[in-house]
Amino acid sequence: MLVLITYDVSTETAAGRKRLRKVAKLCTDYGQRVQNSVFECDLDAAQLALLKARLTETIDETADSLRFYNLGDKYKSRITHVGAKQSYDPEGLLMV
């Protein structure tokens, strides 16, 4: 299923900047960054549960926030892209 993850991490302190880097790294491990604090992740239920737990452990719930949007398996008709950045196919081949 495709899950859109967005986050807002307070970077007013050094600890906040460190949390921001950790959150971004975790999201990068599971998906594709599509905007600064927005990731598209193709996950199964177990991966989603693990990622949610790891992200929740990382943030400061009094200063930061996370949002998870489950777009399901039939997400292609739910996404419209307009603008300069190229879209990608989350189910397609990724070259590293």
C-alpha positions as protocol buffer text, in pm:
chain_id: "A"
residue {
  index: 1
  type: MET
  ca { x: 0 y: 0 z: 0 }
}
residue {
  index: 2
  type: LEU
  ca { x: 118 y: 352 z: -66 }
}
residue {
  index: 3
  type: VAL
  ca { x: 153 y: 567 z: 246 }
}
residue {
  index: 4
  type: LEU
  ca { x: 224 y: 938 z: 237 }
}
residue {
  index: 5
  type: ILE
  ca { x: 424 y: 1049 z: 541 }
}
residue {
  index: 6
  type: THR
  ca { x: 461 y: 1413 z: 634 }
}
residue {
  index: 7
  type: TYR
  ca { x: 640 y: 1560 z: 930 }
}
residue {
  index: 8
  type: ASP
  ca { x: 715 y: 1888 z: 1099 }
}
residue {
  index: 9
  type: VAL
  ca { x: 1010 y: 1880 z: 1337 }
}
residue {
  index: 10
  type: SER
  ca { x: 1105 y: 2184 z: 1542 }
}
residue {
  index: 11
  type: THR
  ca { x: 1462 y: 2286 z: 1455 }
}
residue {
  index: 12
  type: GLU
  ca { x: 1503 y: 2566 z: 1708 }
}
residue {
  index: 13
  type: THR
  ca { x: 1756 y: 2361 z: 1906 }
}
residue {
  index: 14
  type: ALA
  ca { x: 2047 y: 2136 z: 1818 }
}
residue {
  index: 15
  type: ALA
  ca { x: 1845 y: 1840 z: 1948 }
}
residue {
  index: 16
  type: GLY
  ca { x: 1560 y: 1934 z: 1712 }
}
residue {
  index: 17
  type: ARG
  ca { x: 1793 y: 1950 z: 1414 }
}
residue {
  index: 18
  type: LYS
  ca { x: 1928 y: 1607 z: 1509 }
}
residue {
  index: 19
  type: ARG
  ca { x: 1572 y: 1469 z: 1533 }
}
residue {
  index: 20
  type: LEU
  ca { x: 1493 y: 1615 z: 1190 }
}
residue {
  index: 21
  type: ARG
  ca { x: 1792 y: 1434 z: 1035 }
}
residue {
  index: 22
  type: LYS
  ca { x: 1688 y: 1106 z: 1203 }
}
residue {
  index: 23
  type: VAL
  ca { x: 1326 y: 1136 z: 1085 }
}
residue {
  index: 24
  type: ALA
  ca { x: 1438 y: 1212 z: 729 }
}
residue {
  index: 25
  type: LYS
  ca { x: 1682 y: 919 z: 733 }
}
residue {
  index: 26
  type: LEU
  ca { x: 1415 y: 677 z: 857 }
}
residue {
  index: 27
  type: CYS
  ca { x: 1174 y: 791 z: 587 }
}
residue {
  index: 28
  type: THR
  ca { x: 1447 y: 766 z: 322 }
}
residue {
  index: 29
  type: ASP
  ca { x: 1507 y: 405 z: 429 }
}
residue {
  index: 30
  type: TYR
  ca { x: 1144 y: 320 z: 351 }
}
residue {
  index: 31
  type: GLY
  ca { x: 1042 y: 547 z: 65 }
}
residue {
  index: 32
  type: GLN
  ca { x: 1100 y: 832 z: -176 }
}
residue {
  index: 33
  type: ARG
  ca { x: 1118 y: 1199 z: -79 }
}
residue {
  index: 34
  type: VAL
  ca { x: 873 y: 1392 z: -296 }
}
residue {
  index: 35
  type: GLN
  ca { x: 900 y: 1725 z: -114 }
}
residue {
  index: 36
  type: ASN
  ca { x: 1112 y: 1852 z: 175 }
}
residue {
  index: 37
  type: SER
  ca { x: 912 y: 1688 z: 455 }
}
residue {
  index: 38
  type: VAL
  ca { x: 694 y: 1456 z: 247 }
}
residue {
  index: 39
  type: PHE
  ca { x: 768 y: 1093 z: 159 }
}
residue {
  index: 40
  type: GLU
  ca { x: 582 y: 835 z: -49 }
}
residue {
  index: 41
  type: CYS
  ca { x: 640 y: 487 z: 92 }
}
residue {
  index: 42
  type: ASP
  ca { x: 524 y: 158 z: -61 }
}
residue {
  index: 43
  type: LEU
  ca { x: 482 y: -55 z: 255 }
}
residue {
  index: 44
  type: ASP
  ca { x: 309 y: -364 z: 380 }
}
residue {
  index: 45
  type: ALA
  ca { x: 125 y: -356 z: 714 }
}
residue {
  index: 46
  type: ALA
  ca { x: 423 y: -482 z: 914 }
}
residue {
  index: 47
  type: GLN
  ca { x: 663 y: -230 z: 761 }
}
residue {
  index: 48
  type: LEU
  ca { x: 416 y: 52 z: 829 }
}
residue {
  index: 49
  type: ALA
  ca { x: 376 y: -53 z: 1194 }
}
residue {
  index: 50
  type: LEU
  ca { x: 755 y: -69 z: 1238 }
}
residue {
  index: 51
  type: LEU
  ca { x: 815 y: 267 z: 1069 }
}
residue {
  index: 52
  type: LYS
  ca { x: 539 y: 435 z: 1273 }
}
residue {
  index: 53
  type: ALA
  ca { x: 692 y: 298 z: 1595 }
}
residue {
  index: 54
  type: ARG
  ca { x: 1045 y: 408 z: 1502 }
}
residue {
  index: 55
  type: LEU
  ca { x: 932 y: 757 z: 1397 }
}
residue {
  index: 56
  type: THR
  ca { x: 719 y: 798 z: 1710 }
}
residue {
  index: 57
  type: GLU
  ca { x: 1018 y: 703 z: 1925 }
}
residue {
  index: 58
  type: THR
  ca { x: 1233 y: 960 z: 1743 }
}
residue {
  index: 59
  type: ILE
  ca { x: 1019 y: 1273 z: 1760 }
}
residue {
  index: 60
  type: ASP
  ca { x: 938 y: 1496 z: 2055 }
}
residue {
  index: 61
  type: GLU
  ca { x: 558 y: 1478 z: 2068 }
}
residue {
  index: 62
  type: THR
  ca { x: 541 y: 1815 z: 2247 }
}
residue {
  index: 63
  type: ALA
  ca { x: 720 y: 1999 z: 1963 }
}
residue {
  index: 64
  type: ASP
  ca { x: 702 y: 1782 z: 1649 }
}
residue {
  index: 65
  type: SER
  ca { x: 428 y: 1616 z: 1445 }
}
residue {
  index: 66
  type: LEU
  ca { x: 383 y: 1325 z: 1206 }
}
residue {
  index: 67
  type: ARG
  ca { x: 100 y: 1248 z: 964 }
}
residue {
  index: 68
  type: PHE
  ca { x: 39 y: 919 z: 784 }
}
residue {
  index: 69
  type: TYR
  ca { x: -197 y: 910 z: 485 }
}
residue {
  index: 70
  type: ASN
  ca { x: -283 y: 559 z: 372 }
}
residue {
  index: 71
  type: LEU
  ca { x: -357 y: 577 z: -2 }
}
residue {
  index: 72
  type: GLY
  ca { x: -397 y: 199 z: -30 }
}
residue {
  index: 73
  type: ASP
  ca { x: -312 y: -21 z: -325 }
}
residue {
  index: 74
  type: LYS
  ca { x: -517 y: 165 z: -586 }
}
residue {
  index: 75
  type: TYR
  ca { x: -343 y: 496 z: -534 }
}
residue {
  index: 76
  type: LYS
  ca { x: -251 y: 582 z: -894 }
}
residue {
  index: 77
  type: SER
  ca { x: -584 y: 748 z: -967 }
}
residue {
  index: 78
  type: ARG
  ca { x: -557 y: 946 z: -642 }
}
residue {
  index: 79
  type: ILE
  ca { x: -231 y: 1125 z: -725 }
}
residue {
  index: 80
  type: THR
  ca { x: -203 y: 1421 z: -957 }
}
residue {
  index: 81
  type: HIS
  ca { x: 132 y: 1590 z: -1008 }
}
residue {
  index: 82
  type: VAL
  ca { x: 177 y: 1940 z: -1147 }
}
residue {
  index: 83
  type: GLY
  ca { x: 510 y: 2118 z: -1163 }
}
residue {
  index: 84
  type: ALA
  ca { x: 877 y: 2083 z: -1233 }
}
residue {
  index: 85
  type: LYS
  ca { x: 980 y: 1778 z: -1032 }
}
residue {
  index: 86
  type: GLN
  ca { x: 954 y: 1451 z: -1218 }
}
residue {
  index: 87
  type: SER
  ca { x: 714 y: 1196 z: -1081 }
}
residue {
  index: 88
  type: TYR
  ca { x: 829 y: 842 z: -1020 }
}
residue {
  index: 89
  type: ASP
  ca { x: 664 y: 500 z: -1004 }
}
residue {
  index: 90
  type: PRO
  ca { x: 697 y: 362 z: -649 }
}
residue {
  index: 91
  type: GLU
  ca { x: 653 y: 10 z: -786 }
}
residue {
  index: 92
  type: GLY
  ca { x: 908 y: 62 z: -1062 }
}
residue {
  index: 93
  type: LEU
  ca { x: 1279 y: -16 z: -1074 }
}
residue {
  index: 94
  type: LEU
  ca { x: 1497 y: 199 z: -849 }
}
residue {
  index: 95
  type: MET
  ca { x: 1858 y: 251 z: -951 }
}
residue {
  index: 96
  type: VAL
  ca { x: 2107 y: 312 z: -671 }
}
